[in-house]
Coordinates of C-alpha atoms in Angstrom, one line a residue:
Chain A
M1 CA 156.6 17.2 -71.1
T2 CA 155.1 18.3 -74.4
T3 CA 157.7 20.6 -75.9
R4 CA 157.8 18.8 -79.2
T5 CA 157.1 21.2 -81.9
S6 CA 154.8 20.2 -84.8
T7 CA 156.3 18.6 -87.8
E8 CA 154.7 21.0 -90.3
D9 CA 157.9 22.9 -90.8
A10 CA 158.2 24.2 -94.3
R11 CA 162.0 23.8 -94.4
A12 CA 162.1 20.2 -93.3
P13 CA 162.9 17.7 -95.9
S14 CA 159.8 16.8 -97.8
L15 CA 159.6 13.1 -97.3
P16 CA 156.6 10.9 -96.7
E17 CA 155.5 11.1 -93.1
P18 CA 155.0 7.8 -91.4
P19 CA 151.6 7.6 -89.8
G20 CA 151.6 8.9 -86.3
G21 CA 154.3 11.6 -86.9
T22 CA 157.9 11.4 -85.9
A23 CA 157.6 11.4 -82.1
P24 CA 160.4 9.5 -80.6
R25 CA 158.6 6.6 -79.1
R26 CA 161.8 4.9 -77.9
P27 CA 162.1 4.2 -74.2
A28 CA 163.6 7.0 -72.1
S29 CA 167.3 6.7 -71.4
W30 CA 170.1 8.9 -70.2
T31 CA 171.9 8.9 -73.6
G32 CA 170.1 12.1 -74.7
L33 CA 171.5 13.9 -71.7
W34 CA 175.0 13.4 -73.0
F35 CA 174.1 15.1 -76.2
V36 CA 172.7 18.2 -74.6
L37 CA 175.2 18.3 -71.7
P38 CA 178.0 20.2 -73.4
F39 CA 175.7 23.0 -74.6
V40 CA 173.8 23.1 -71.3
A41 CA 177.1 23.4 -69.4
C42 CA 178.2 26.4 -71.5
Y43 CA 174.7 27.8 -71.3
A44 CA 174.8 27.6 -67.5
L45 CA 178.3 29.0 -67.3
F46 CA 178.0 31.9 -69.8
L47 CA 174.3 32.8 -69.7
V48 CA 172.4 31.6 -66.7
W49 CA 175.3 32.3 -64.2
P50 CA 176.0 35.9 -65.3
T51 CA 172.2 36.6 -65.4
L52 CA 172.0 35.5 -61.8
T53 CA 175.2 37.2 -60.6
G54 CA 174.2 40.4 -62.4
L55 CA 171.0 40.4 -60.4
G56 CA 173.1 39.7 -57.3
Y57 CA 175.6 42.5 -58.1
S58 CA 172.7 44.9 -58.4
L59 CA 172.1 44.5 -54.7
T60 CA 175.7 45.2 -53.7
D61 CA 178.2 48.0 -54.1
Q62 CA 180.5 45.8 -56.1
S63 CA 183.1 47.8 -57.9
L64 CA 185.5 46.9 -60.8
S65 CA 188.5 47.8 -58.6
G66 CA 188.0 44.5 -56.7
A67 CA 187.3 46.1 -53.3
P68 CA 185.2 43.9 -51.1
A69 CA 181.5 44.4 -51.8
G70 CA 178.8 44.9 -49.3
F71 CA 175.0 44.2 -49.5
V72 CA 173.2 47.5 -50.1
G73 CA 169.7 46.2 -50.7
L74 CA 167.7 48.1 -53.3
A75 CA 169.9 51.2 -53.0
N76 CA 171.2 50.8 -56.6
W77 CA 167.7 50.4 -57.9
Q78 CA 166.4 53.4 -56.1
E79 CA 169.4 55.5 -57.3
A80 CA 168.9 54.3 -60.9
L81 CA 165.2 55.1 -60.9
A82 CA 166.0 58.6 -59.7
D83 CA 169.0 59.1 -62.0
P84 CA 168.3 61.6 -64.8
N85 CA 171.0 60.0 -66.9
V86 CA 169.1 56.7 -66.8
W87 CA 165.9 58.3 -68.0
S88 CA 167.6 60.5 -70.7
S89 CA 169.5 57.6 -72.1
L90 CA 166.5 55.3 -71.9
R91 CA 164.6 58.1 -73.7
N92 CA 167.3 58.2 -76.4
T93 CA 167.0 54.5 -76.9
L94 CA 163.2 54.7 -77.3
V95 CA 163.4 57.7 -79.6
F96 CA 166.0 55.8 -81.7
T97 CA 163.7 52.8 -81.8
A98 CA 160.6 54.9 -82.8
L99 CA 162.6 56.7 -85.5
S100 CA 164.4 53.7 -86.9
V101 CA 161.9 51.0 -87.0
P102 CA 159.6 52.6 -89.7
P103 CA 162.3 53.4 -92.2
L104 CA 164.1 50.1 -91.6
V105 CA 161.0 48.1 -92.3
L106 CA 159.7 50.3 -95.2
V107 CA 163.0 50.6 -97.0
G108 CA 163.5 46.8 -96.7
L109 CA 160.1 46.2 -98.1
G110 CA 160.6 48.8 -100.9
M111 CA 163.9 47.3 -101.9
A112 CA 162.4 43.8 -101.9
L113 CA 159.5 44.8 -104.1
L114 CA 161.9 46.4 -106.6
T115 CA 164.1 43.3 -106.7
D116 CA 161.1 41.1 -107.1
R117 CA 159.8 43.1 -110.1
A118 CA 163.2 44.0 -111.7
R119 CA 164.3 40.4 -111.9
R120 CA 166.9 40.9 -114.6
L121 CA 168.9 43.1 -112.2
G122 CA 168.4 40.6 -109.4
W123 CA 172.0 39.7 -108.7
F124 CA 173.1 43.4 -108.8
L125 CA 170.2 44.6 -106.7
R126 CA 170.8 41.9 -104.1
F127 CA 174.4 42.8 -103.9
A128 CA 173.8 46.5 -103.6
F129 CA 171.0 46.3 -101.1
F130 CA 172.5 43.7 -98.8
A131 CA 176.2 44.4 -99.0
P132 CA 176.1 47.1 -96.2
F133 CA 174.8 44.5 -93.8
V134 CA 178.0 42.4 -94.0
L135 CA 180.2 45.4 -93.1
P136 CA 181.7 45.5 -89.6
V137 CA 180.2 48.4 -87.7
A138 CA 183.5 50.3 -87.5
V139 CA 183.7 50.4 -91.3
V140 CA 180.2 51.8 -91.5
T141 CA 180.8 54.5 -88.9
L142 CA 184.2 55.5 -90.4
I143 CA 182.6 56.0 -93.8
W144 CA 179.5 57.8 -92.5
V145 CA 181.4 60.1 -90.1
W146 CA 183.5 61.1 -93.2
I147 CA 180.3 61.6 -95.2
Y148 CA 178.8 63.7 -92.5
Q149 CA 182.0 65.8 -92.0
P150 CA 181.4 69.5 -91.7
G151 CA 182.8 71.6 -94.6
I152 CA 184.5 68.8 -96.6
G153 CA 182.2 65.8 -96.2
L154 CA 180.2 64.5 -99.1
I155 CA 176.8 65.7 -98.0
N156 CA 177.9 69.2 -96.8
G157 CA 180.2 69.6 -99.8
T158 CA 177.3 68.7 -102.1
L159 CA 175.0 71.1 -100.2
A160 CA 177.5 73.8 -100.5
A161 CA 177.9 73.2 -104.3
L162 CA 174.1 73.6 -104.6
G163 CA 174.3 76.8 -102.7
L164 CA 172.7 75.5 -99.6
G165 CA 173.8 76.0 -96.0
E166 CA 175.6 73.2 -94.2
V167 CA 174.4 71.1 -91.3
N168 CA 176.5 69.8 -88.5
W169 CA 175.0 66.3 -88.8
L170 CA 176.5 64.7 -85.8
T171 CA 177.2 67.7 -83.5
D172 CA 173.9 69.5 -83.8
E173 CA 171.5 68.0 -81.3
R174 CA 168.6 68.4 -83.6
F175 CA 170.2 66.2 -86.3
A176 CA 172.5 63.8 -84.5
M177 CA 169.8 61.2 -83.8
L178 CA 168.4 61.5 -87.4
S179 CA 171.9 61.0 -88.8
V180 CA 172.5 57.9 -86.7
V181 CA 169.1 56.6 -87.9
A182 CA 170.0 57.2 -91.5
T183 CA 173.3 55.4 -91.1
T184 CA 171.6 52.5 -89.3
T185 CA 169.0 52.3 -92.1
W186 CA 171.7 52.1 -94.7
W187 CA 173.6 49.5 -92.7
T188 CA 170.9 47.0 -91.6
A189 CA 167.8 47.5 -93.8
G190 CA 169.4 44.7 -95.9
F191 CA 168.4 42.1 -93.3
N192 CA 164.7 43.0 -93.5
Y193 CA 165.0 43.2 -97.2
L194 CA 166.1 39.5 -97.3
L195 CA 163.2 38.4 -95.2
Y196 CA 160.8 40.3 -97.4
L197 CA 162.5 39.0 -100.6
A198 CA 162.2 35.4 -99.5
A199 CA 158.5 35.9 -98.7
L200 CA 157.8 37.6 -102.0
Q201 CA 159.5 34.9 -104.0
G202 CA 157.4 32.4 -102.2
I203 CA 154.2 33.9 -103.6
P204 CA 153.2 31.7 -106.5
R205 CA 153.1 33.4 -109.9
E206 CA 149.5 32.2 -110.5
V207 CA 148.3 34.5 -107.7
H208 CA 149.5 37.5 -109.6
E209 CA 148.4 36.2 -112.9
A210 CA 144.9 35.5 -111.6
A211 CA 144.7 39.0 -110.2
A212 CA 145.9 40.4 -113.6
L213 CA 143.3 38.4 -115.4
D214 CA 140.7 40.0 -113.2
G215 CA 141.9 43.3 -114.5
A216 CA 143.8 44.5 -111.4
G217 CA 146.5 47.0 -112.2
S218 CA 150.0 46.6 -110.7
W219 CA 149.2 49.1 -108.0
Q220 CA 145.9 47.3 -107.1
R221 CA 147.8 44.0 -107.1
L222 CA 150.3 45.4 -104.7
R223 CA 147.7 46.7 -102.3
G224 CA 145.1 43.9 -102.7
V225 CA 147.3 40.8 -103.1
T226 CA 151.0 41.2 -102.3
L227 CA 150.9 43.3 -99.1
P228 CA 148.2 41.2 -97.5
L229 CA 150.2 38.1 -98.3
L230 CA 153.2 39.7 -96.6
R231 CA 151.4 40.3 -93.3
R232 CA 153.1 37.4 -91.5
T233 CA 156.5 38.5 -92.7
T234 CA 155.8 42.0 -91.6
A235 CA 154.9 40.8 -88.2
L236 CA 158.2 38.9 -88.0
V237 CA 160.2 41.8 -89.3
L238 CA 158.6 44.2 -86.9
V239 CA 159.3 41.9 -83.9
L240 CA 162.9 41.4 -84.8
Q241 CA 163.5 45.0 -85.7
L242 CA 162.0 46.4 -82.6
V243 CA 164.1 44.3 -80.3
A244 CA 167.2 45.0 -82.5
S245 CA 166.6 48.7 -82.3
L246 CA 166.2 48.7 -78.6
K247 CA 169.6 47.1 -78.3
V248 CA 171.3 50.0 -80.2
F249 CA 174.8 50.8 -79.0
D250 CA 177.6 50.2 -81.5
Q251 CA 177.0 52.7 -84.2
M252 CA 175.7 55.4 -81.9
Y253 CA 178.7 55.1 -79.6
L254 CA 181.3 55.0 -82.4
M255 CA 179.7 57.9 -84.4
T256 CA 179.6 60.2 -81.5
I257 CA 182.8 59.3 -79.6
G258 CA 184.1 62.5 -78.0
L259 CA 181.0 64.5 -78.9
P260 CA 178.6 65.9 -76.3
D261 CA 176.4 62.8 -75.9
A262 CA 173.3 64.1 -74.2
A263 CA 171.2 63.5 -77.4
T264 CA 172.9 60.3 -78.5
R265 CA 173.7 58.2 -75.5
P266 CA 171.7 55.0 -75.6
I267 CA 170.9 53.2 -72.3
I268 CA 173.5 50.5 -73.1
Q269 CA 176.2 53.1 -73.3
Y270 CA 175.2 54.3 -69.9
V271 CA 175.5 50.8 -68.6
Y272 CA 178.9 50.6 -70.1
E273 CA 180.0 53.9 -68.7
S274 CA 178.7 53.2 -65.2
G275 CA 180.4 49.8 -65.2
F276 CA 183.7 50.3 -67.0
T277 CA 184.4 54.0 -66.7
G278 CA 182.8 54.6 -63.4
F279 CA 183.9 51.1 -62.0
R280 CA 180.5 50.6 -60.4
I281 CA 179.5 47.1 -61.3
G282 CA 176.6 47.0 -58.8
Y283 CA 175.0 50.1 -60.1
A284 CA 175.6 49.2 -63.8
S285 CA 174.0 45.8 -63.2
A286 CA 170.9 47.5 -61.8
V287 CA 170.7 49.8 -64.8
S288 CA 171.1 46.9 -67.2
Y289 CA 168.3 45.1 -65.5
L290 CA 166.1 48.1 -66.0
F291 CA 166.9 47.8 -69.7
F292 CA 166.2 44.1 -69.6
A293 CA 162.8 44.9 -68.2
V294 CA 162.1 47.2 -71.1
V295 CA 163.0 44.5 -73.6
I296 CA 160.9 41.9 -71.9
V297 CA 157.9 44.3 -71.7
A298 CA 158.3 45.1 -75.4
S299 CA 158.5 41.4 -76.3
I300 CA 155.4 40.5 -74.3
V301 CA 153.4 43.4 -75.7
Q302 CA 154.4 42.4 -79.2
F303 CA 153.7 38.7 -78.6
R304 CA 150.2 39.5 -77.4
L305 CA 149.5 41.9 -80.2
F306 CA 150.6 39.4 -82.9
S307 CA 149.2 36.3 -81.4
R308 CA 145.8 38.0 -81.4
K309 CA 146.2 38.9 -85.0
E310 CA 147.0 35.4 -86.0
D311 CA 143.6 34.2 -84.8
Chain B
M5 CA 169.5 33.9 -109.8
A6 CA 166.9 31.5 -110.8
A7 CA 165.9 31.0 -114.4
T8 CA 165.4 34.6 -115.1
T9 CA 168.7 35.1 -117.0
T10 CA 167.2 34.6 -120.4
P11 CA 169.2 36.1 -123.4
R12 CA 169.2 39.8 -123.3
A13 CA 168.0 40.2 -126.9
G14 CA 164.7 38.7 -125.8
A15 CA 163.8 41.8 -123.9
R16 CA 164.5 44.0 -126.9
T17 CA 162.2 42.3 -129.3
G18 CA 159.3 42.6 -126.9
P19 CA 156.1 40.5 -126.7
A20 CA 156.9 38.5 -129.8
R21 CA 159.4 36.4 -128.0
R22 CA 158.0 33.7 -125.8
A23 CA 160.3 33.1 -122.8
P24 CA 161.0 36.4 -121.0
R25 CA 158.6 37.2 -118.2
I26 CA 159.5 40.9 -118.5
R27 CA 158.4 42.7 -121.6
V28 CA 159.9 46.1 -122.3
T29 CA 157.0 48.5 -121.8
P30 CA 157.4 52.1 -120.7
G31 CA 156.4 50.9 -117.2
S32 CA 159.1 48.3 -116.9
A33 CA 161.7 50.8 -118.4
V34 CA 160.8 53.1 -115.5
L35 CA 160.9 50.3 -113.1
Y36 CA 164.4 49.3 -114.1
A37 CA 165.6 52.8 -114.1
V38 CA 164.3 53.4 -110.6
A39 CA 165.8 50.0 -109.4
A40 CA 169.2 50.8 -110.9
A41 CA 169.2 54.3 -109.4
C42 CA 168.2 53.0 -105.9
A43 CA 171.0 50.4 -106.1
L44 CA 173.6 53.0 -107.1
L45 CA 172.4 55.4 -104.3
W46 CA 172.7 52.5 -101.8
L47 CA 176.2 51.7 -103.1
A48 CA 177.2 55.4 -103.1
P49 CA 178.8 55.5 -99.5
L50 CA 181.0 52.5 -100.4
L51 CA 181.9 54.1 -103.8
W52 CA 182.7 57.3 -102.0
A53 CA 185.0 55.5 -99.5
V54 CA 186.8 53.9 -102.4
A55 CA 187.0 57.2 -104.3
T56 CA 188.5 58.9 -101.2
S57 CA 191.0 56.1 -100.6
V58 CA 192.7 56.5 -103.9
K59 CA 193.1 60.2 -103.7
P60 CA 196.4 61.8 -102.6
E61 CA 195.9 62.9 -99.0
A62 CA 196.0 66.6 -99.8
E63 CA 193.1 66.3 -102.3
T64 CA 190.7 64.7 -99.8
T65 CA 189.9 67.9 -98.0
A66 CA 189.6 70.0 -101.2
V67 CA 186.5 72.1 -101.7
P68 CA 184.3 71.8 -103.8
V69 CA 183.9 68.0 -103.3
R70 CA 185.0 65.9 -106.2
W71 CA 184.3 62.2 -106.8
L72 CA 187.2 61.4 -109.0
T73 CA 190.8 62.4 -108.7
D74 CA 193.2 63.1 -111.5
N75 CA 196.1 61.6 -109.6
P76 CA 194.9 58.2 -108.3
T77 CA 197.4 56.6 -105.9
T78 CA 197.7 53.5 -103.7
Q79 CA 199.7 55.5 -101.2
A80 CA 197.0 55.4 -98.6
Y81 CA 196.7 51.6 -98.8
A82 CA 200.5 51.2 -98.6
S83 CA 200.6 53.4 -95.4
V84 CA 197.8 51.5 -93.8
L85 CA 199.2 48.1 -94.5
A86 CA 202.7 49.2 -93.4
R87 CA 201.3 49.9 -89.9
G88 CA 200.3 46.3 -89.6
D89 CA 197.7 46.6 -86.8
L90 CA 194.8 46.3 -89.3
L91 CA 196.1 42.9 -90.4
R92 CA 196.6 41.8 -86.8
W93 CA 192.9 42.7 -86.0
M94 CA 191.8 40.9 -89.1
A95 CA 193.7 37.8 -88.0
N96 CA 192.2 38.0 -84.5
S97 CA 188.7 38.3 -86.0
A98 CA 189.3 35.4 -88.3
I99 CA 190.5 33.2 -85.4
I100 CA 187.6 34.1 -83.1
S101 CA 185.0 33.8 -85.8
V102 CA 186.2 30.4 -86.8
L103 CA 186.3 29.3 -83.2
V104 CA 182.9 30.6 -82.4
T105 CA 181.3 29.1 -85.6
A106 CA 182.9 25.7 -85.1
L107 CA 182.0 25.5 -81.4
T108 CA 178.5 26.8 -82.0
L109 CA 177.8 24.2 -84.7
V110 CA 179.1 21.3 -82.6
L111 CA 177.4 22.3 -79.3
C112 CA 174.1 23.3 -80.9
V113 CA 173.8 20.4 -83.2
L114 CA 174.4 17.9 -80.4
A115 CA 172.0 19.7 -78.1
A116 CA 169.3 20.0 -80.8
Y117 CA 169.6 16.4 -81.7
G118 CA 169.4 15.3 -78.1
F119 CA 166.2 17.5 -77.6
A120 CA 164.7 16.4 -80.9
K121 CA 165.4 12.7 -81.1
C122 CA 166.2 11.3 -77.6
R123 CA 164.0 10.9 -74.6
F124 CA 165.6 11.5 -71.2
P125 CA 164.3 12.6 -67.9
G126 CA 163.9 16.3 -67.6
R127 CA 164.0 16.9 -71.4
G128 CA 160.9 19.1 -71.4
W129 CA 161.9 21.6 -68.8
L130 CA 165.5 21.7 -69.8
F131 CA 164.5 22.6 -73.3
A132 CA 162.1 25.2 -72.0
V133 CA 165.0 26.7 -69.9
V134 CA 167.2 26.9 -73.0
V135 CA 164.5 28.5 -75.1
A136 CA 163.9 31.1 -72.4
G137 CA 167.5 32.2 -72.9
I138 CA 166.5 33.6 -76.3
L139 CA 164.9 36.4 -74.3
V140 CA 168.1 37.5 -72.6
P141 CA 169.8 40.2 -74.6
P142 CA 173.6 39.6 -74.5
Q143 CA 173.9 43.4 -73.8
V144 CA 172.5 42.8 -70.4
L145 CA 175.2 40.4 -69.5
I146 CA 178.3 42.5 -70.3
V147 CA 178.9 43.7 -66.8
P148 CA 178.6 40.4 -64.9
L149 CA 180.3 38.5 -67.7
F150 CA 183.3 40.8 -67.6
A151 CA 183.6 40.3 -63.8
Q152 CA 183.4 36.6 -64.4
M153 CA 186.0 36.6 -67.1
G154 CA 188.3 38.5 -64.7
L155 CA 187.9 35.7 -62.2
M156 CA 188.5 33.0 -64.8
G157 CA 191.6 34.9 -66.1
L158 CA 190.1 35.1 -69.6
V159 CA 190.3 38.9 -70.2
D160 CA 192.3 39.7 -73.3
T161 CA 192.3 36.1 -74.5
Y162 CA 190.7 34.5 -77.6
W163 CA 188.7 32.1 -75.4
G164 CA 187.4 35.0 -73.3
I165 CA 186.1 36.7 -76.4
A166 CA 184.8 33.6 -78.1
L167 CA 183.1 31.5 -75.4
P168 CA 180.2 33.8 -74.4
Q169 CA 179.3 34.0 -78.1
V170 CA 179.1 30.3 -78.4
V171 CA 175.9 30.1 -76.3
A172 CA 173.2 30.5 -78.9
P173 CA 169.9 29.1 -77.7
V174 CA 168.2 30.4 -80.8
M175 CA 170.4 28.1 -82.9
V176 CA 169.4 25.1 -80.8
F177 CA 165.8 26.1 -81.4
V178 CA 166.3 26.4 -85.2
L179 CA 168.1 23.2 -85.5
K180 CA 165.7 21.2 -83.3
R181 CA 162.8 22.4 -85.3
F182 CA 164.6 21.1 -88.4
F183 CA 165.6 17.8 -86.9
D184 CA 162.0 17.3 -85.7
G185 CA 160.9 17.2 -89.3
I186 CA 163.2 14.3 -90.2
P187 CA 161.0 11.2 -90.2
A188 CA 162.0 8.6 -87.6
A189 CA 161.9 5.9 -90.3
Y190 CA 165.3 6.9 -91.5
E191 CA 166.9 6.7 -88.1
D192 CA 165.1 3.5 -87.3
A193 CA 166.5 1.9 -90.5
A194 CA 170.1 2.9 -89.5
R195 CA 169.5 1.7 -85.9
M196 CA 168.3 -1.6 -87.2
D197 CA 171.7 -1.9 -88.8
G198 CA 173.3 -1.5 -85.4
A199 CA 174.2 2.2 -85.5
G200 CA 174.4 4.0 -82.2
P201 CA 172.9 7.5 -81.7
L202 CA 176.1 9.3 -82.6
R203 CA 176.5 7.3 -85.7
V204 CA 172.8 8.0 -86.7
L205 CA 173.4 11.7 -86.1
W206 CA 176.6 11.7 -88.2
S207 CA 175.6 9.6 -91.2
V208 CA 171.8 10.0 -91.3
V209 CA 170.7 13.3 -89.8
L210 CA 173.6 15.6 -90.7
P211 CA 173.7 14.8 -94.4
M212 CA 170.0 15.6 -94.6
S213 CA 170.5 18.9 -92.8
R214 CA 173.1 20.6 -95.0
P215 CA 171.0 23.7 -95.8
V216 CA 170.1 24.4 -92.2
L217 CA 173.7 23.7 -91.1
A218 CA 175.0 26.1 -93.7
A219 CA 172.5 28.7 -92.6
V220 CA 173.4 28.5 -88.9
G221 CA 177.1 28.4 -89.8
I222 CA 177.0 31.5 -92.1
F223 CA 174.8 33.4 -89.7
T224 CA 177.1 32.6 -86.8
F225 CA 180.2 33.5 -88.7
V226 CA 178.9 36.9 -89.9
G227 CA 177.6 37.7 -86.4
A228 CA 180.9 36.8 -84.8
W229 CA 183.0 38.7 -87.4
N230 CA 180.9 41.8 -86.9
N231 CA 180.2 41.5 -83.2
F232 CA 181.3 44.7 -81.4
L233 CA 180.0 45.1 -77.8
W234 CA 181.4 42.0 -76.1
P235 CA 184.8 42.0 -77.9
F236 CA 185.0 45.7 -77.1
V237 CA 184.4 45.1 -73.4
A238 CA 186.5 41.9 -73.2
T239 CA 189.8 43.4 -74.6
T240 CA 192.0 46.2 -73.4
D241 CA 195.2 45.2 -75.2
P242 CA 195.1 46.6 -78.8
A243 CA 197.0 43.4 -79.9
M244 CA 194.0 41.3 -78.9
M245 CA 191.3 43.4 -80.5
T246 CA 189.0 42.2 -83.2
L247 CA 188.6 44.2 -86.4
P248 CA 185.5 46.2 -85.5
V249 CA 186.9 47.1 -82.1
G250 CA 190.4 48.0 -83.2
L251 CA 189.2 50.0 -86.2
G252 CA 186.5 51.7 -84.3
T253 CA 188.2 52.7 -81.1
V254 CA 191.9 53.0 -81.4
Q255 CA 192.0 56.7 -81.1
G256 CA 193.8 58.7 -83.8
A257 CA 194.7 55.5 -85.6
Y258 CA 194.5 57.4 -88.8
G259 CA 194.1 60.9 -87.4
L260 CA 192.7 63.3 -89.9
Q261 CA 194.1 61.5 -92.8
Y262 CA 190.9 60.7 -94.7
A263 CA 192.5 58.8 -97.6
Q264 CA 194.1 56.4 -95.1
T265 CA 191.0 56.1 -93.0
M266 CA 189.0 55.2 -96.0
A267 CA 191.7 52.8 -97.2
A268 CA 191.5 51.1 -93.8
A269 CA 187.7 50.9 -94.1
V270 CA 187.9 49.5 -97.6
I271 CA 190.4 46.8 -96.6
S272 CA 188.3 45.9 -93.6
A273 CA 185.2 45.7 -95.7
L274 CA 186.8 43.4 -98.3
P275 CA 186.8 39.9 -96.7
L276 CA 183.1 39.6 -96.1
L277 CA 182.2 41.5 -99.3
V278 CA 184.3 39.1 -101.3
V279 CA 182.8 36.1 -99.6
F280 CA 179.3 37.6 -100.1
L281 CA 180.1 38.2 -103.8
F282 CA 180.9 34.5 -104.3
F283 CA 178.4 32.9 -102.0
Q284 CA 175.5 35.3 -102.5
R285 CA 172.9 32.6 -102.9
Q286 CA 173.9 30.6 -99.9
I287 CA 174.2 33.7 -97.7
V288 CA 170.9 35.1 -98.8
S289 CA 168.9 31.9 -98.3
G290 CA 170.8 31.1 -95.1
I291 CA 170.1 34.4 -93.4
A292 CA 166.5 34.5 -94.6
G293 CA 166.2 30.9 -93.3
V294 CA 167.5 31.5 -89.8
G295 CA 165.7 34.8 -89.6
I296 CA 167.1 36.3 -86.5
K297 CA 169.0 39.4 -85.7
G298 CA 171.5 40.5 -83.0

């Protein structure tokens, strides 16, 4: 029964702590249950229950058409593991993750360093770098599909004006994934930027001043002082970004609607198509549990990696 | 926007002046030039959307590409607004986002308070079960949730879109961690005056928690406003769609009319951009404070 977290939370109000901490030492009563009950009820209904029914569906031939379902054992799982579409879409998700995490983290860090140094432009920089993050995905994809447009789009038009050949950014399999990664970086790097910016602004001035007095140039200060102090933030950003990238669907789906999707169909889109276009709830559930397994494995690996580093 | 907005003249006169942290050296001039260039580059897609939206439709496909038109017009905006569906989707998004934010705040605050400040049988394992829910990606649940919504008769309803988004174990975790840090002495004092637990929560704990409440509220609202996958799955009727879903999927909504498409994008971008413009500080510290991502 020791789930109480420690009270050393930086964001908690800074008030004198009474000796012995803040542990609720009052006698146990049922009152607390009434407080947690509404949330727990919703949690059970909209999270626990579908998690369990999904697992159940994956063992049946349940369809969206409402026909009675029969138990099929592990047939869906066997089919999924042998389905080339599962593997290719899983591969696309992993490729997207591998390609998108580095630029999303590095661009966020770079923008934060710029904002932290160029303080007089602070307001403008924060607006420019973070604004894309508050845009609905459809706005992002409409704008970028237009920018990537063959012939008349901004990029190809500019390339043509420079006398360069044009690229079919979204239809050419060699570029489609990179184009989606570029759009994603533009759209969501602002989130990592904010986390880095908050961390940078928490570094006391004196640290920089001391390093400067010791004769460290700005590049040395960045490498020797700032980046090491950001290590914890980088760990957090990496964890959040990795899981967020694995969940890719929205922008990839919207940017390539109606295009040959072999190169740009993430695993979640395959779940969607199996369930809602193919009407196979049972099969789609099995595929989504495979995806779930990937996310859990990624989380565990990360957790072990970073908890070792913290020691 | 802390205390760094010293008078601009200070930067000009250089090291002689005392206050400004930044002295104009060749290095800082380069730094500012690079920063401004990066910011403009980052804004370019938005500026390009605006530039396209005020062109006459015929000019949008002209080659070579031009940023500025000689004949700016609001025709595209008029056409988009006349169709009406965009405003409908916006209203749907507003209703759902407000519903999700209000319910999330009420449910998660109550639960976090119960877990942080009350002792009851089963508290430990119940909290562990709730925290474990953070690991379940909502994307995994779309298929069984849709089937469940069908049984509950909630497909194509506001409740059907909103309710699954209300379950945010991460927010319970964030709020509980904050409540844990509030010294018990404050509550004990109120309790001594005869206040019940609900009263203590309302008049002692909540007033001390404004920053974290704002953070959770803002984060939830932005998340609900921009959520795509679940509203996309849970609606089939275009009249019930949220802004991202309607704008993104109604095929041929604007056809190949780029000025209209960009006008629709600009209109759709505006609400949160305007909010962000006015509440930049709160939003920046709020999102950095909660520190989670869809």
